[in-house]
mmCIF file with all atom_site columns, C-alpha atoms in Angstrom:
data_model
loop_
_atom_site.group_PDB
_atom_site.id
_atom_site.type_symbol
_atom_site.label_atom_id
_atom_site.label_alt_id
_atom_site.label_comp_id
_atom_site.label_asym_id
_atom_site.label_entity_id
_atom_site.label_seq_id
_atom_site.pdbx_PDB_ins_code
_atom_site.Cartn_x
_atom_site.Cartn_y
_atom_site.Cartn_z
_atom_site.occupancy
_atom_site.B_iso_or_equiv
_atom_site.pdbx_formal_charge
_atom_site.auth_seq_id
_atom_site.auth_comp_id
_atom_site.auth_asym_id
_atom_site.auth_atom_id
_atom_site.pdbx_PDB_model_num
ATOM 1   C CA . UNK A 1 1   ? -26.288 -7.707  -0.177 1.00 82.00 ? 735 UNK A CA 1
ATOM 2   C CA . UNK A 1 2   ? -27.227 -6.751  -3.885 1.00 84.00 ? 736 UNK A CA 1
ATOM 3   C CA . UNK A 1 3   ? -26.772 -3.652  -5.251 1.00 86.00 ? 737 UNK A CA 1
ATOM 4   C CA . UNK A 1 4   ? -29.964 -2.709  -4.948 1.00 89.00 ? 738 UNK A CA 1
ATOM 5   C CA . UNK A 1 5   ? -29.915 -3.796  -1.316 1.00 89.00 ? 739 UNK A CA 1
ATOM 6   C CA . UNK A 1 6   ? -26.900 -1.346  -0.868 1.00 88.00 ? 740 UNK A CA 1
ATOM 7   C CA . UNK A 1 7   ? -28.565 1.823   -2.720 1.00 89.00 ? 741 UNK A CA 1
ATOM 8   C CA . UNK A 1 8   ? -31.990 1.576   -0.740 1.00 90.00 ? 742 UNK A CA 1
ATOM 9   C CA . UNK A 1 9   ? -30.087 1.303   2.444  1.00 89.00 ? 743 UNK A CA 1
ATOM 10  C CA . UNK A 1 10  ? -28.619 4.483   1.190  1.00 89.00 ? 744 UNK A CA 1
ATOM 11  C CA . UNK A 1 11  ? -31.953 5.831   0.924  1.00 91.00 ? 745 UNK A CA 1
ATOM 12  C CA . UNK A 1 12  ? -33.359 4.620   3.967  1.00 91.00 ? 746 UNK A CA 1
ATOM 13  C CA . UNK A 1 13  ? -30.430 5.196   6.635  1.00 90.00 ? 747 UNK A CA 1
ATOM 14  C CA . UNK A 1 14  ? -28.300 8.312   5.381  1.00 90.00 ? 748 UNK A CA 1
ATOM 15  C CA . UNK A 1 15  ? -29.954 10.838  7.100  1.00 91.00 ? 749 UNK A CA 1
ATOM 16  C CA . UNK A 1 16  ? -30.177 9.133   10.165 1.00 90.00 ? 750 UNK A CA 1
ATOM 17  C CA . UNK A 1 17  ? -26.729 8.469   10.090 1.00 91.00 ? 751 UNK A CA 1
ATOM 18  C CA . UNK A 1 18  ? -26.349 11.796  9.577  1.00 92.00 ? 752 UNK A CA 1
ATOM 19  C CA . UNK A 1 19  ? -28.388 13.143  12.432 1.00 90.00 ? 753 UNK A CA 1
ATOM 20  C CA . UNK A 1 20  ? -26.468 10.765  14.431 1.00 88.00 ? 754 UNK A CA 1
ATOM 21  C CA . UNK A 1 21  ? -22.690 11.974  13.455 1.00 88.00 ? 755 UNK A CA 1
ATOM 22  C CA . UNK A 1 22  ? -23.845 15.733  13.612 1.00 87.00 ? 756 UNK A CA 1
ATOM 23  C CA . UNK A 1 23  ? -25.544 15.648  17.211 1.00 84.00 ? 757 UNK A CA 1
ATOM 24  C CA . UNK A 1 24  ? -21.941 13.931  18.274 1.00 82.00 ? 758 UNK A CA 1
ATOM 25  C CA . UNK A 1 25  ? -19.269 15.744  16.301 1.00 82.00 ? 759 UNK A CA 1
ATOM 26  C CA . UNK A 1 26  ? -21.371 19.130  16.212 1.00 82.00 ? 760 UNK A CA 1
ATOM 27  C CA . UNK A 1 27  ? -19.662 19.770  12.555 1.00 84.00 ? 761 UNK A CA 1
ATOM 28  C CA . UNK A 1 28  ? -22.001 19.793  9.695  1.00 89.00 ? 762 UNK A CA 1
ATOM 29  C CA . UNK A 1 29  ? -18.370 18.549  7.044  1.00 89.00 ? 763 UNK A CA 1
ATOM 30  C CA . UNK A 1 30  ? -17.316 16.248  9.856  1.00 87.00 ? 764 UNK A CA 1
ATOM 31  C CA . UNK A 1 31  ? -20.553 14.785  9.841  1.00 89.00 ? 765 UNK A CA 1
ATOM 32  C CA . UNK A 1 32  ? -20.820 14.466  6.067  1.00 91.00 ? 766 UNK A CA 1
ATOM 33  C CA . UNK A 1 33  ? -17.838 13.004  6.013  1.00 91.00 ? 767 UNK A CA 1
ATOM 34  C CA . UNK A 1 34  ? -18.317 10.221  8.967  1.00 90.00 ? 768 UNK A CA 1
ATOM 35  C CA . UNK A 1 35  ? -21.285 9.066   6.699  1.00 92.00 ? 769 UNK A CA 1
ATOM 36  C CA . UNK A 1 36  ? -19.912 9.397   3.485  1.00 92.00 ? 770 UNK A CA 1
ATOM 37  C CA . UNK A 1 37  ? -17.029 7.060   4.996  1.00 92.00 ? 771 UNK A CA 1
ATOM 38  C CA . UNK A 1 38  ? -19.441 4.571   6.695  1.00 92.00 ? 772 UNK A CA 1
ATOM 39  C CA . UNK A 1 39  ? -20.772 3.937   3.426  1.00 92.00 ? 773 UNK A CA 1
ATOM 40  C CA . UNK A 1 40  ? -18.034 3.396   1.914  1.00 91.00 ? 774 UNK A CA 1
ATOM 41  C CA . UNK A 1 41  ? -17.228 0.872   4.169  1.00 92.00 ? 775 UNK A CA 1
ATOM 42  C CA . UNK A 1 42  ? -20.463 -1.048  3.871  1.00 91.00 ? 776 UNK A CA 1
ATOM 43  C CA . UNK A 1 43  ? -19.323 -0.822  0.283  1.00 90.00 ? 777 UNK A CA 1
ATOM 44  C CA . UNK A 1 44  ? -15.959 -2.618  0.720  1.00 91.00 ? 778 UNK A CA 1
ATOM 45  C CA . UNK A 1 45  ? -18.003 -4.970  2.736  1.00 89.00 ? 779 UNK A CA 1
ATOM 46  C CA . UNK A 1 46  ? -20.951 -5.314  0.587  1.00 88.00 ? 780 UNK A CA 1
ATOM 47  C CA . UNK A 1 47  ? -21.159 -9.435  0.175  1.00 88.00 ? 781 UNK A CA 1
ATOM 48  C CA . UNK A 1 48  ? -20.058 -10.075 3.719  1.00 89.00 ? 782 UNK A CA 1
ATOM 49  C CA . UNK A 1 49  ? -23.067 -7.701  5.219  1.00 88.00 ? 783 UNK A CA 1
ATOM 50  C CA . UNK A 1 50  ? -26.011 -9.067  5.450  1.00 87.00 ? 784 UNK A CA 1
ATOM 51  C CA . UNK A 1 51  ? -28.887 -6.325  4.088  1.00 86.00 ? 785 UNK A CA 1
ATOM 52  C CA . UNK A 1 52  ? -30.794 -6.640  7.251  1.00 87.00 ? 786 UNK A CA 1
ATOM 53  C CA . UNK A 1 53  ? -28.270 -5.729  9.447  1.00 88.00 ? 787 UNK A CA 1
ATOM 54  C CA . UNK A 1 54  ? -27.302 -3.065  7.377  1.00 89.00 ? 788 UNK A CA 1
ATOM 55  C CA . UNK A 1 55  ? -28.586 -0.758  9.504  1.00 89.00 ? 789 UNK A CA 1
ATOM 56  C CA . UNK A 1 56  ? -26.810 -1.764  12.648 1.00 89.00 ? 790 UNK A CA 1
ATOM 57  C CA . UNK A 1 57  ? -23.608 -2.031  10.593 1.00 90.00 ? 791 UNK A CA 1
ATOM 58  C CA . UNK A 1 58  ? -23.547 1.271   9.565  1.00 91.00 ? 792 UNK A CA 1
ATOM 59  C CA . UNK A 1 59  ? -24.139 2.848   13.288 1.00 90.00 ? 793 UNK A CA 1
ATOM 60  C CA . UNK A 1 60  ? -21.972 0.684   14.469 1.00 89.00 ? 794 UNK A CA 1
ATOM 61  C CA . UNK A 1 61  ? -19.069 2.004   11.623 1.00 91.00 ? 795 UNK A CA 1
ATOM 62  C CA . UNK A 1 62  ? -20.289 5.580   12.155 1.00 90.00 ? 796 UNK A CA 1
ATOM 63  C CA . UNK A 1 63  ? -19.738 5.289   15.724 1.00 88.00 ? 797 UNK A CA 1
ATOM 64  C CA . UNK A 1 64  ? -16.150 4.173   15.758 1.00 88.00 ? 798 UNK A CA 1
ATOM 65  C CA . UNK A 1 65  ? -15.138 6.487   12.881 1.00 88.00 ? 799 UNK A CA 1
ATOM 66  C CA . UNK A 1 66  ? -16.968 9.029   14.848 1.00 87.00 ? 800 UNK A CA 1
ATOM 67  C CA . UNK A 1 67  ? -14.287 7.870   17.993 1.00 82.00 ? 801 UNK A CA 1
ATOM 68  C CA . UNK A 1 68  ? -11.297 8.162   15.850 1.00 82.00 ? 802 UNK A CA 1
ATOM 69  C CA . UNK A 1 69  ? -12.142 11.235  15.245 1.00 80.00 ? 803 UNK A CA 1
ATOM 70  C CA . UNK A 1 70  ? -12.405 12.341  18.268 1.00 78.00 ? 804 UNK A CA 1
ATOM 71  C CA . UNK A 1 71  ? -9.456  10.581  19.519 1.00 76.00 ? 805 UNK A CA 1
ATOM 72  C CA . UNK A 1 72  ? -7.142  12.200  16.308 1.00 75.00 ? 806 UNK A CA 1
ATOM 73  C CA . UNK A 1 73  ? -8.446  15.557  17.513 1.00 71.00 ? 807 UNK A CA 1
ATOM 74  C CA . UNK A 1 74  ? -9.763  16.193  13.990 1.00 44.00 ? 808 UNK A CA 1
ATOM 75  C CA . UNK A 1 75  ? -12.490 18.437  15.985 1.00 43.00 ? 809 UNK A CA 1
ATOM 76  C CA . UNK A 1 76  ? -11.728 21.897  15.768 1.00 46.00 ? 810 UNK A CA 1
ATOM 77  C CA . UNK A 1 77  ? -14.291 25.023  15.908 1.00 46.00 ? 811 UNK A CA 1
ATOM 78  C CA . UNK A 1 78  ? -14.446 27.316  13.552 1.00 47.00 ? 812 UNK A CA 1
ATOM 79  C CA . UNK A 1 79  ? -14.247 30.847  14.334 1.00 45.00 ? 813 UNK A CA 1
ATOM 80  C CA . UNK A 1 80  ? -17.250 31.912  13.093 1.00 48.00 ? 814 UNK A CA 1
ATOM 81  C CA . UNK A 1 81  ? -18.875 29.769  15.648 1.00 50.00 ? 815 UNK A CA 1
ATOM 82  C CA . UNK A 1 82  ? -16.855 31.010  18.187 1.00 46.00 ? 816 UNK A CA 1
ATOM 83  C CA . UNK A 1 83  ? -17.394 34.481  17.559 1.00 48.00 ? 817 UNK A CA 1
ATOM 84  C CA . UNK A 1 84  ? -20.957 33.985  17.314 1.00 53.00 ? 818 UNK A CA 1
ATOM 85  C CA . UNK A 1 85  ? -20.780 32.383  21.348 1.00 50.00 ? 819 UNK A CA 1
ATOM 86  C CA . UNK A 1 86  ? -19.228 35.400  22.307 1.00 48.00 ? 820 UNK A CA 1
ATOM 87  C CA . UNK A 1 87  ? -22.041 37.609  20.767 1.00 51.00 ? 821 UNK A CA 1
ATOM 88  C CA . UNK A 1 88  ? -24.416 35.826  22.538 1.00 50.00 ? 822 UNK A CA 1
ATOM 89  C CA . UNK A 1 89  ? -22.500 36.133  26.257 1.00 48.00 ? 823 UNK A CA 1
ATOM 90  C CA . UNK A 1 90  ? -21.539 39.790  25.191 1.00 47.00 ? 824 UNK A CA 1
ATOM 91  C CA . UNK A 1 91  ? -24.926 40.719  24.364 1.00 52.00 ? 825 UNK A CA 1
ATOM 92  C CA . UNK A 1 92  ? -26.358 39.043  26.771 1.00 53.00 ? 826 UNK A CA 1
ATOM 93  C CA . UNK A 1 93  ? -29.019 37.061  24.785 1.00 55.00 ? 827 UNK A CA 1
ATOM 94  C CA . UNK A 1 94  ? -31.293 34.236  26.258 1.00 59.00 ? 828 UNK A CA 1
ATOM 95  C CA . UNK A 1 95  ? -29.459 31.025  24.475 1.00 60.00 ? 829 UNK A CA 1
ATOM 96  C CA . UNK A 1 96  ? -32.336 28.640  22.828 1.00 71.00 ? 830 UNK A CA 1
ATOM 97  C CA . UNK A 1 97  ? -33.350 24.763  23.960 1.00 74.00 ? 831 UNK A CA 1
ATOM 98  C CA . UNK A 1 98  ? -31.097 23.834  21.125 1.00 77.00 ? 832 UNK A CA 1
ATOM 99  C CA . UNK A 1 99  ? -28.093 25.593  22.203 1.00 79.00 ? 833 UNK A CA 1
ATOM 100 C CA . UNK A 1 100 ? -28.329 24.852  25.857 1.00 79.00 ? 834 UNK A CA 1
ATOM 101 C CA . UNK A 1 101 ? -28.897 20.694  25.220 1.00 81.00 ? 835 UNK A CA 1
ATOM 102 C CA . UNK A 1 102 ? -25.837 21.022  22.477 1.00 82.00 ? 836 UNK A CA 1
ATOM 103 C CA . UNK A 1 103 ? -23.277 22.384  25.242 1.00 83.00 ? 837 UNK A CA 1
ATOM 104 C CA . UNK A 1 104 ? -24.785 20.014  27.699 1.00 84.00 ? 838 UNK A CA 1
ATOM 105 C CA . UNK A 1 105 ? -23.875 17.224  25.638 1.00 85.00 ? 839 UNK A CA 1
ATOM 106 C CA . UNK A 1 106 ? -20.902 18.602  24.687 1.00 85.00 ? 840 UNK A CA 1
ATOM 107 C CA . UNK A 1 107 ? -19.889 18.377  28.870 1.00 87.00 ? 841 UNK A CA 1
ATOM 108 C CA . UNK A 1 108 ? -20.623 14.138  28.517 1.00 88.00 ? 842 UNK A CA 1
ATOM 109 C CA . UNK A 1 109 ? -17.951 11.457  27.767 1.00 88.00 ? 843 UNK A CA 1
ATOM 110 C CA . UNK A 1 110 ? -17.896 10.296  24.167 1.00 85.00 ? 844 UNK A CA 1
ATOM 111 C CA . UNK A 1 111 ? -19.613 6.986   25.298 1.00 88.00 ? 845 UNK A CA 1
ATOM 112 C CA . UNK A 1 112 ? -22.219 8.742   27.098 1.00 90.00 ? 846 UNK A CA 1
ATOM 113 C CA . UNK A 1 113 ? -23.194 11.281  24.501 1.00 88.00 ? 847 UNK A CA 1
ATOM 114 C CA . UNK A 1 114 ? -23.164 8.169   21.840 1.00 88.00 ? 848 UNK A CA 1
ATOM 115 C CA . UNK A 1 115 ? -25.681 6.064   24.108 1.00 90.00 ? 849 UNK A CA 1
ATOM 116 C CA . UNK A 1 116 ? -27.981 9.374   24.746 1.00 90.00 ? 850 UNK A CA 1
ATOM 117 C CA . UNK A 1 117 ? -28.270 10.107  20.867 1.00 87.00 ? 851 UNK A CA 1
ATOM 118 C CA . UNK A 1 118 ? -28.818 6.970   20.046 1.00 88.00 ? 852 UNK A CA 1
ATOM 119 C CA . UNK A 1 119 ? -32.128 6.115   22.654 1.00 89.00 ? 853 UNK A CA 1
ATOM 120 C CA . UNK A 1 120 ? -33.011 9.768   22.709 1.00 86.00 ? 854 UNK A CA 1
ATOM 121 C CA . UNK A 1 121 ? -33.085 11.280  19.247 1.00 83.00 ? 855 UNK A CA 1
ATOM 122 C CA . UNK A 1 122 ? -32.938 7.931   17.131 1.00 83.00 ? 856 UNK A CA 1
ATOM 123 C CA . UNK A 1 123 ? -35.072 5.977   19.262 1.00 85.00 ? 857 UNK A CA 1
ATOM 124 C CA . UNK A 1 124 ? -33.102 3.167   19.544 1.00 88.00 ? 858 UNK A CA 1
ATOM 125 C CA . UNK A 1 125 ? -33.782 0.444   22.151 1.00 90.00 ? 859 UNK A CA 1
ATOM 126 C CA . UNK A 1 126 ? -31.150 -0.497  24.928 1.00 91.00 ? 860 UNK A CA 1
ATOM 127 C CA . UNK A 1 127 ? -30.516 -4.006  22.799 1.00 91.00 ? 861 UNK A CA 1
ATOM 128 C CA . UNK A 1 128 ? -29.877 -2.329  19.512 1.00 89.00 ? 862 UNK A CA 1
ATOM 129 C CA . UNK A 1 129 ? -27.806 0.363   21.237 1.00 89.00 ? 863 UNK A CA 1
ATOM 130 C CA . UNK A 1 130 ? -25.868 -2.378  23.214 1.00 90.00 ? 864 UNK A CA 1
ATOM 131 C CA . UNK A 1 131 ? -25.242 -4.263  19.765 1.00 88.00 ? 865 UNK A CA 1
ATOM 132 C CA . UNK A 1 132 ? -24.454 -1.051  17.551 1.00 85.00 ? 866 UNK A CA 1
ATOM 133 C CA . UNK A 1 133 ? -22.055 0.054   20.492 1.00 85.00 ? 867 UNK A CA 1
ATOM 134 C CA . UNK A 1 134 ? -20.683 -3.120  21.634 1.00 87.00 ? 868 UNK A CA 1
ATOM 135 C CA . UNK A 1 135 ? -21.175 -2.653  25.426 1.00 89.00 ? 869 UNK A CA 1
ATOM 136 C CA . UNK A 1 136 ? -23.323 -4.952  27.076 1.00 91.00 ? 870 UNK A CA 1
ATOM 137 C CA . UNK A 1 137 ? -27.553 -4.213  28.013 1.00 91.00 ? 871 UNK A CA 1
ATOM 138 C CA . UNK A 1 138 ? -26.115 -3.004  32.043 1.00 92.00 ? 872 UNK A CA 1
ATOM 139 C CA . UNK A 1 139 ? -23.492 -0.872  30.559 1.00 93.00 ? 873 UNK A CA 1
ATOM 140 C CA . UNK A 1 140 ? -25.640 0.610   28.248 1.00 92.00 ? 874 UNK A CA 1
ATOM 141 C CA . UNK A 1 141 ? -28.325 1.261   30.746 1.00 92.00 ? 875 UNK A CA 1
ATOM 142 C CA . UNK A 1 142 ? -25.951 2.782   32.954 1.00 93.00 ? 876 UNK A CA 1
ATOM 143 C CA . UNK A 1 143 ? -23.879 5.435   30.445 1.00 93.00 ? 877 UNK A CA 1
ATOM 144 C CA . UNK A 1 144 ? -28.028 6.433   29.421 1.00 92.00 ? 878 UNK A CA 1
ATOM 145 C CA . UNK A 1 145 ? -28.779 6.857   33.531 1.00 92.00 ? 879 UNK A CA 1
ATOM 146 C CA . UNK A 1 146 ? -25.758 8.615   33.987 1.00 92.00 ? 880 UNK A CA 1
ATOM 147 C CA . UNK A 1 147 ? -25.566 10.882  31.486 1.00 91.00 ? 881 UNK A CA 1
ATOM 148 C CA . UNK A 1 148 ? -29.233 12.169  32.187 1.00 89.00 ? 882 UNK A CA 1
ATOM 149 C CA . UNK A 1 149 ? -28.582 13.034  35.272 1.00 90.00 ? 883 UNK A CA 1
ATOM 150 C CA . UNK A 1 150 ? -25.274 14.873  33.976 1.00 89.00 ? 884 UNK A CA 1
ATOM 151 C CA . UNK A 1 151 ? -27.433 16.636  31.524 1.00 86.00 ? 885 UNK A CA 1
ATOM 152 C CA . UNK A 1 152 ? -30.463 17.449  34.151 1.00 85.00 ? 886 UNK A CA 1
ATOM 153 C CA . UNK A 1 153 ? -27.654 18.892  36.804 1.00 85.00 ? 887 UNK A CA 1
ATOM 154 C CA . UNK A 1 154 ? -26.322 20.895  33.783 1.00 84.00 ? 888 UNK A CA 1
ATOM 155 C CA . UNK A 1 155 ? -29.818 22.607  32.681 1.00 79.00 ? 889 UNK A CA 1
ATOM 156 C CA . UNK A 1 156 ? -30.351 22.922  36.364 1.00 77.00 ? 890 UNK A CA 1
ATOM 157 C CA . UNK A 1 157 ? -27.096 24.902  37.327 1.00 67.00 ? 891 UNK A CA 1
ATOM 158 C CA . UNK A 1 158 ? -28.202 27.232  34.227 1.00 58.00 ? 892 UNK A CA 1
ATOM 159 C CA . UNK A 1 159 ? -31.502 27.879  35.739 1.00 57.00 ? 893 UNK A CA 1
ATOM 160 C CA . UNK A 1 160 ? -29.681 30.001  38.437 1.00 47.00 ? 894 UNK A CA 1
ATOM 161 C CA . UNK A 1 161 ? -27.580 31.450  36.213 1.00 48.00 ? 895 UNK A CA 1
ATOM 162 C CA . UNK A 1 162 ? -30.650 32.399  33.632 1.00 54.00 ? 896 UNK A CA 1
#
């Protein structure tokens, strides 16, 4: 990969990336920081990686730095966020679409929620999900399956309580 490989990869993949890490970790500076560390990666790997599957490298990084973090229990919410969910149940507002998909996925494994993002808001296919994630095409199918029906059970129960 060339240098100029490297800074149009920038170009073309940060933001999804981003997307990606924020939708898991929920944490805009967590987020910033899972890409900002993915690339830096690609960097120290920058003659090995191939620029084509750049892409698929960086997901792939992003994902298990996204793990780690999850596993240190670097996740922490921030007050302000907290008081704001309190507002909402105090006052008793309507929550949004946003809101209600965000604490459904928030319920999901790690695995689960990773698969989900990846087919539903990046529009991955099941093979490049199975090769970013390293499970296999079954596995993969089955987290996505599984963790739909998590999330439709979820929006269902808050139906009734709406």
């Amino acid at each position: 990969m060339t240098l100029n490989d490297y800074n149009t990869c920038v170009d073309m993949h940060s933001d999804g990336v981003y997307r990606f890490a924020l939708k898991h970790l929920r944490d805009t500076d967590t987020a910033k920081d899972v890409v900002q560390e993915s690339f830096a990666r690609l960097w120290q790997k920058v003659e090995e990686v191939d620029a084509a599957k750049a892409k698929s490298y960086l997901f792939t990084t992003a994902h298990h730095i996204m793990v780690d973090t999850v596993r240190r229990g670097q996740r922490s919410t921030r007050m302000e966020e907290h008081h704001e969910d309190m507002q909402q149940v105090s006052e008793g507002a309507q929550p949004d679409l946003k809101a209600i998909i965000d604490a459904g996925l928030a319920t999901l494994s790690d695995v689960q929620r990773s698969v989900i993002l990846l087919r539903d808001l990046e529009g991955y296919t099941y093979e490049e999900i199975a090769e970013l994630t390293g499970l296999n095409l079954t596995q993969v199918k089955v987290y996505i399956y599984r963790g739909r029906t998590a999330l439709k059970e979820y929006i269902g129960k808050l139906e009734i309580v709406l």
